[in-house]
Short mmCIF file of C-alpha atoms in Angstrom, two decimals:
data_model
loop_
_atom_site.label_atom_id
_atom_site.label_comp_id
_atom_site.label_asym_id
_atom_site.label_seq_id
_atom_site.Cartn_x
_atom_site.Cartn_y
_atom_site.Cartn_z
CA MET A 247 -75.22 -13.06 49.78
CA LYS A 248 -73.40 -13.93 46.60
CA TYR A 249 -71.29 -17.11 46.58
CA PRO A 250 -67.91 -15.36 45.84
CA LYS A 251 -68.44 -13.02 48.78
CA LEU A 252 -69.42 -15.88 51.10
CA ARG A 253 -66.39 -17.86 50.00
CA ALA A 254 -64.13 -14.88 50.75
CA ILE A 255 -65.57 -14.57 54.26
CA LEU A 256 -65.10 -18.28 54.97
CA LEU A 257 -61.56 -18.19 53.62
CA THR A 258 -60.71 -15.20 55.80
CA SER A 259 -62.12 -17.00 58.86
CA LEU A 260 -60.05 -20.09 58.15
CA LEU A 261 -56.89 -18.04 57.71
CA CYS A 262 -57.49 -16.14 60.95
CA ALA A 263 -58.30 -19.25 63.04
CA PRO A 264 -54.66 -20.38 63.51
CA ALA A 265 -53.64 -16.85 64.50
CA LEU A 266 -56.40 -16.67 67.09
CA ALA A 267 -55.46 -20.09 68.47
CA ALA A 268 -51.83 -18.99 68.70
CA GLN A 269 -52.86 -16.20 71.06
CA ALA A 270 -53.67 -18.67 73.83
CA LEU A 271 -51.32 -18.22 76.80
CA SER A 272 -49.86 -21.05 78.86
CA PHE A 273 -49.55 -20.97 82.64
CA ALA A 274 -47.15 -23.66 83.88
CA VAL A 275 -47.71 -24.82 87.45
CA ASN A 276 -45.10 -26.74 89.40
CA GLU A 277 -45.67 -27.60 93.05
CA GLY A 278 -42.39 -29.42 93.62
CA VAL A 279 -41.25 -32.99 93.09
CA SER A 280 -41.00 -34.29 96.63
CA TYR A 281 -44.74 -34.21 97.40
CA ARG A 282 -47.41 -36.68 96.29
CA VAL A 283 -49.81 -34.54 94.21
CA PRO A 284 -51.36 -35.86 90.95
CA LEU A 285 -50.92 -33.54 87.96
CA SER A 286 -54.62 -33.81 87.08
CA GLU A 287 -55.48 -32.45 90.52
CA ILE A 288 -53.17 -29.48 90.02
CA ARG A 289 -54.88 -28.52 86.75
CA THR A 290 -58.28 -28.53 88.46
CA ARG A 291 -57.03 -26.41 91.37
CA TYR A 292 -56.14 -23.47 89.13
CA GLU A 293 -59.15 -23.48 86.78
CA GLY A 294 -60.73 -20.47 88.47
CA ILE A 295 -57.53 -18.45 88.33
CA ALA A 296 -57.03 -19.34 84.65
CA ALA A 297 -60.57 -18.17 83.89
CA ASP A 298 -59.88 -14.83 85.61
CA LEU A 299 -56.61 -14.36 83.75
CA SER A 300 -58.31 -15.16 80.45
CA LYS A 301 -60.79 -12.33 81.04
CA LEU A 302 -58.09 -9.97 82.30
CA LEU A 303 -55.76 -10.50 79.33
CA ARG A 304 -58.56 -11.10 76.81
CA GLN A 305 -56.82 -14.26 75.70
CA PRO A 306 -57.38 -17.91 76.65
CA VAL A 307 -55.08 -18.99 79.48
CA THR A 308 -54.50 -22.71 79.94
CA ILE A 309 -52.96 -24.47 82.94
CA GLU A 310 -50.08 -26.84 82.23
CA PRO A 311 -48.99 -28.88 85.27
CA ILE A 312 -45.28 -29.73 85.26
CA GLY A 313 -44.22 -32.60 87.49
CA ASP A 314 -40.48 -32.86 86.88
CA TYR A 315 -37.68 -30.34 87.04
CA PRO A 316 -35.88 -31.16 83.76
CA THR A 317 -39.09 -30.39 81.84
CA LEU A 318 -39.69 -27.26 83.92
CA ARG A 319 -36.12 -26.03 83.45
CA GLN A 320 -36.12 -26.65 79.70
CA GLY A 321 -39.55 -25.10 79.21
CA LEU A 322 -38.49 -21.91 80.96
CA ALA A 323 -35.25 -21.83 78.98
CA ASP A 324 -37.32 -22.09 75.78
CA LYS A 325 -39.82 -19.48 77.06
CA ARG A 326 -42.54 -22.06 76.39
CA TRP A 327 -44.90 -20.56 78.97
CA GLU A 328 -45.96 -16.95 79.36
CA LEU A 329 -46.66 -17.45 83.07
CA ALA A 330 -45.41 -19.94 85.61
CA LEU A 331 -45.83 -20.79 89.26
CA VAL A 332 -42.49 -22.33 90.17
CA HIS A 333 -42.00 -24.15 93.48
CA PRO A 334 -38.18 -24.45 93.45
CA ALA A 335 -36.53 -21.07 93.94
CA HIS A 336 -33.32 -22.09 92.19
CA ILE A 337 -35.13 -22.80 88.92
CA SER A 338 -37.11 -19.57 88.86
CA ILE A 339 -33.97 -17.62 89.86
CA ALA A 340 -32.14 -19.08 86.85
CA ALA A 341 -35.07 -18.15 84.57
CA ILE A 342 -35.09 -14.57 85.90
CA ARG A 343 -31.31 -14.22 85.66
CA ASP A 344 -30.76 -15.94 82.32
CA GLN A 345 -34.02 -15.82 80.35
CA GLY A 346 -35.39 -12.43 81.33
CA TYR A 347 -38.40 -13.61 83.32
CA SER A 348 -39.88 -11.17 85.84
CA LEU A 349 -40.81 -11.98 89.42
CA LEU A 350 -44.44 -11.00 89.94
CA ALA A 351 -45.13 -12.37 93.41
CA VAL A 352 -44.30 -15.06 95.93
CA THR A 353 -46.76 -17.25 97.81
CA LYS A 354 -47.81 -16.15 101.28
CA GLY A 355 -46.77 -18.58 103.99
CA PHE A 356 -43.73 -19.74 102.03
CA THR A 357 -41.38 -16.77 102.34
CA GLY A 358 -39.70 -18.29 105.39
CA TYR A 359 -39.04 -21.72 103.85
CA LYS A 360 -36.17 -23.40 105.71
CA ALA A 361 -34.46 -26.77 105.66
CA SER A 362 -34.29 -28.36 109.11
CA PHE A 363 -31.73 -31.00 110.05
CA LEU A 364 -33.36 -33.75 112.10
CA VAL A 365 -31.52 -36.06 114.52
CA ARG A 366 -32.70 -38.70 116.96
CA ALA A 367 -33.37 -37.77 120.58
CA ASP A 368 -30.33 -39.83 121.62
CA SER A 369 -28.00 -38.30 119.01
CA THR A 370 -24.69 -36.92 120.30
CA LEU A 371 -24.34 -34.50 117.36
CA LYS A 372 -24.11 -30.88 118.48
CA SER A 373 -23.36 -28.99 115.26
CA LEU A 374 -23.57 -29.31 111.50
CA ALA A 375 -19.78 -29.44 111.30
CA GLU A 376 -19.97 -32.81 113.08
CA LEU A 377 -21.88 -34.25 110.11
CA ARG A 378 -18.58 -34.52 108.25
CA GLY A 379 -18.07 -38.23 107.57
CA GLN A 380 -21.65 -39.06 108.61
CA ARG A 381 -24.75 -40.16 106.68
CA LEU A 382 -27.51 -37.69 105.79
CA GLY A 383 -30.94 -38.27 104.26
CA ALA A 384 -32.39 -35.53 102.03
CA PRO A 385 -35.13 -34.97 99.41
CA ASP A 386 -34.57 -35.14 95.66
CA GLU A 387 -31.06 -33.95 94.77
CA ASP A 388 -32.44 -31.22 92.48
CA SER A 389 -35.04 -29.99 94.99
CA ILE A 390 -34.83 -26.52 96.54
CA THR A 391 -34.61 -28.21 99.95
CA SER A 392 -31.44 -30.05 98.99
CA MET A 393 -30.01 -26.87 97.44
CA MET A 394 -30.54 -25.16 100.80
CA VAL A 395 -29.08 -28.15 102.63
CA ARG A 396 -25.87 -28.08 100.61
CA ALA A 397 -25.53 -24.29 100.95
CA THR A 398 -26.00 -24.52 104.73
CA LEU A 399 -23.49 -27.34 105.05
CA ARG A 400 -21.02 -25.31 102.99
CA ASP A 401 -21.51 -22.36 105.38
CA ASN A 402 -20.53 -24.74 108.18
CA GLY A 403 -17.43 -26.04 106.47
CA VAL A 404 -18.90 -29.31 105.17
CA VAL A 405 -19.06 -30.28 101.49
CA PRO A 406 -21.13 -33.20 100.09
CA LYS A 407 -18.09 -35.30 99.19
CA GLN A 408 -17.13 -35.37 102.87
CA MET A 409 -20.30 -37.26 103.79
CA GLU A 410 -22.71 -39.86 102.48
CA ILE A 411 -25.96 -38.24 101.32
CA THR A 412 -28.93 -40.44 100.48
CA TYR A 413 -31.47 -38.60 98.33
CA THR A 414 -35.10 -39.74 98.26
CA ARG A 415 -37.99 -38.83 95.95
CA TYR A 416 -40.35 -37.88 98.76
CA GLN A 417 -39.66 -35.78 101.86
CA ASP A 418 -41.77 -37.96 104.13
CA ALA A 419 -39.16 -40.74 103.82
CA VAL A 420 -36.48 -38.61 105.53
CA PRO A 421 -37.66 -39.11 109.16
CA PHE A 422 -37.85 -42.86 108.49
CA PHE A 423 -34.15 -42.87 107.58
CA VAL A 424 -33.19 -41.19 110.84
CA GLU A 425 -35.59 -43.08 113.09
CA ASN A 426 -34.32 -46.42 111.79
CA ARG A 427 -30.65 -45.38 111.94
CA LEU A 428 -30.19 -45.60 108.19
CA THR A 429 -28.73 -42.11 108.39
CA HIS A 430 -27.30 -40.06 111.26
CA ALA A 431 -29.43 -37.04 110.30
CA GLY A 432 -32.12 -36.06 107.84
CA ALA A 433 -33.07 -32.79 106.17
CA THR A 434 -36.59 -31.62 105.35
CA ALA A 435 -38.36 -28.32 104.77
CA SER A 436 -41.81 -29.67 105.56
CA ASN A 437 -43.13 -27.92 108.67
CA ALA A 438 -45.56 -30.77 109.23
CA LEU A 439 -42.75 -33.34 109.26
CA VAL A 440 -40.60 -31.21 111.56
CA LYS A 441 -43.47 -30.70 114.01
CA ASP A 442 -44.31 -34.41 114.01
CA TRP A 443 -40.64 -35.26 114.57
CA GLN A 444 -40.37 -32.92 117.54
CA ASP A 445 -43.72 -34.06 118.98
CA LYS A 446 -42.29 -37.60 119.04
CA GLY A 447 -39.20 -36.44 120.92
CA GLY A 448 -36.82 -35.95 118.00
CA LYS A 449 -34.44 -33.01 117.84
CA VAL A 450 -33.65 -30.34 115.25
CA LEU A 451 -29.90 -29.91 115.02
CA ALA A 452 -30.00 -26.73 112.94
CA ALA A 453 -31.95 -24.91 110.23
CA SER A 454 -30.97 -23.18 107.02
CA LYS A 455 -31.40 -19.58 105.96
CA ALA A 456 -34.95 -18.79 104.79
CA VAL A 457 -35.69 -18.78 101.05
CA PRO A 458 -39.06 -17.81 99.53
CA ILE A 459 -40.49 -20.48 97.24
CA LYS A 460 -43.50 -20.87 94.92
CA HIS A 461 -42.88 -17.84 92.71
CA ILE A 462 -45.18 -16.39 90.08
CA ILE A 463 -42.97 -15.36 87.15
CA ALA A 464 -43.75 -13.87 83.74
CA SER A 465 -42.05 -14.41 80.41
CA PRO A 466 -40.42 -11.46 78.60
CA GLN A 467 -42.84 -12.30 75.78
CA LEU A 468 -45.59 -10.55 77.75
CA SER A 469 -45.89 -6.79 77.42
CA SER A 470 -45.13 -4.57 80.41
CA GLU A 471 -48.85 -3.74 80.55
CA GLN A 472 -49.78 -7.43 80.70
CA VAL A 473 -47.15 -8.09 83.36
CA GLU A 474 -48.48 -5.32 85.58
CA LYS A 475 -52.08 -6.50 85.15
CA VAL A 476 -51.17 -10.04 86.18
CA ARG A 477 -49.02 -8.82 89.08
CA ALA A 478 -51.85 -6.66 90.41
CA TYR A 479 -54.31 -9.56 90.03
CA PHE A 480 -52.25 -11.99 92.12
CA LEU A 481 -51.35 -9.44 94.79
CA ALA A 482 -55.02 -8.55 95.27
CA LEU A 483 -56.42 -12.07 94.97
CA ASP A 484 -56.93 -12.61 98.71
CA SER A 485 -58.53 -9.21 99.26
CA SER A 486 -61.99 -10.15 97.94
CA GLU A 487 -64.44 -12.93 98.70
CA ASP A 488 -64.42 -14.04 95.06
CA GLY A 489 -60.62 -14.10 95.00
CA ARG A 490 -60.43 -16.12 98.21
CA LYS A 491 -62.80 -18.67 96.66
CA LYS A 492 -60.40 -18.99 93.71
CA LEU A 493 -57.55 -19.56 96.16
CA GLU A 494 -59.34 -22.27 98.18
CA PRO A 495 -58.61 -25.15 95.77
CA THR A 496 -54.91 -24.17 95.56
CA LYS A 497 -54.60 -24.17 99.36
CA TRP A 498 -52.55 -20.96 99.20
CA LYS A 499 -53.38 -17.98 101.43
CA GLY A 500 -52.53 -15.49 98.70
CA PHE A 501 -49.53 -13.81 97.13
CA GLU A 502 -47.24 -10.97 98.12
CA ALA A 503 -44.53 -8.81 96.58
CA TYR A 504 -40.87 -9.70 96.93
CA ASP A 505 -37.76 -7.84 95.85
CA GLN A 506 -36.31 -9.45 92.73
CA ALA A 507 -32.78 -8.23 93.49
CA ALA A 508 -32.93 -9.83 96.95
CA LEU A 509 -34.08 -13.09 95.36
CA LEU A 510 -31.19 -13.06 92.91
CA LYS A 511 -28.82 -12.48 95.83
CA LEU A 512 -30.18 -15.63 97.47
CA GLY A 513 -29.43 -17.38 94.20
CA VAL A 514 -25.76 -16.58 94.71
CA TRP A 515 -25.90 -18.17 98.17
CA LEU A 516 -27.63 -21.23 96.72
CA ASP A 517 -24.94 -21.41 94.03
CA VAL A 518 -27.55 -21.54 91.26
CA LYS A 519 -25.88 -22.68 88.04
#
């Protein structure tokens, strides 16, 4: 091969390399902020799914764990990621409503997500309306749980300024607040915490409306064909042995369809800004 021809081939390869690299797709994964899960562990959990998506879309798909909501919110606003698994419903609802993201699926086992209001066994409280003027412990102020808490209190005629709400980074601190009388009640959406509380004799004063969480959403930057391929992949993931193996590290049972219009309606109830 003559040198000029070889040089032309090498030059073409170098010019094409950045374009090929730019075709890599990002899949943001957020599993909430009120649980203790290392970001490095999250990336490993989704490696198998990323590999499948890379083959399906014929483009590299990389997992980007996101551990805080400001970064998640800004990244979605900037359409930084082509795909995202978003734990907090209010943030994905805003992305769908304002940035043109599409809801592909929701996570099985999390469509009935509710915030429960815990009180001590000896509490005299009988209704949420009686929390007016009282102290309440709740997860991170920007968590979906606390969004549900405030919406439920509003439905019962109570607004945050009428009570003292103590927000905590992790949900597992909420029962401690109530048990040690630091607050009159505590709110959590963790089924494990609620069960443990009741097993120890504690009471549940009330529960919120159910809101599906952990949504798979797609950026408007993806083509309609790509969106449908990814949607079909996630909805069928638990229907094969290979798919179930990919799900095992994530701890999810699978994914199911959910009506986007119904989700946006829940956003109105949550007062998503």
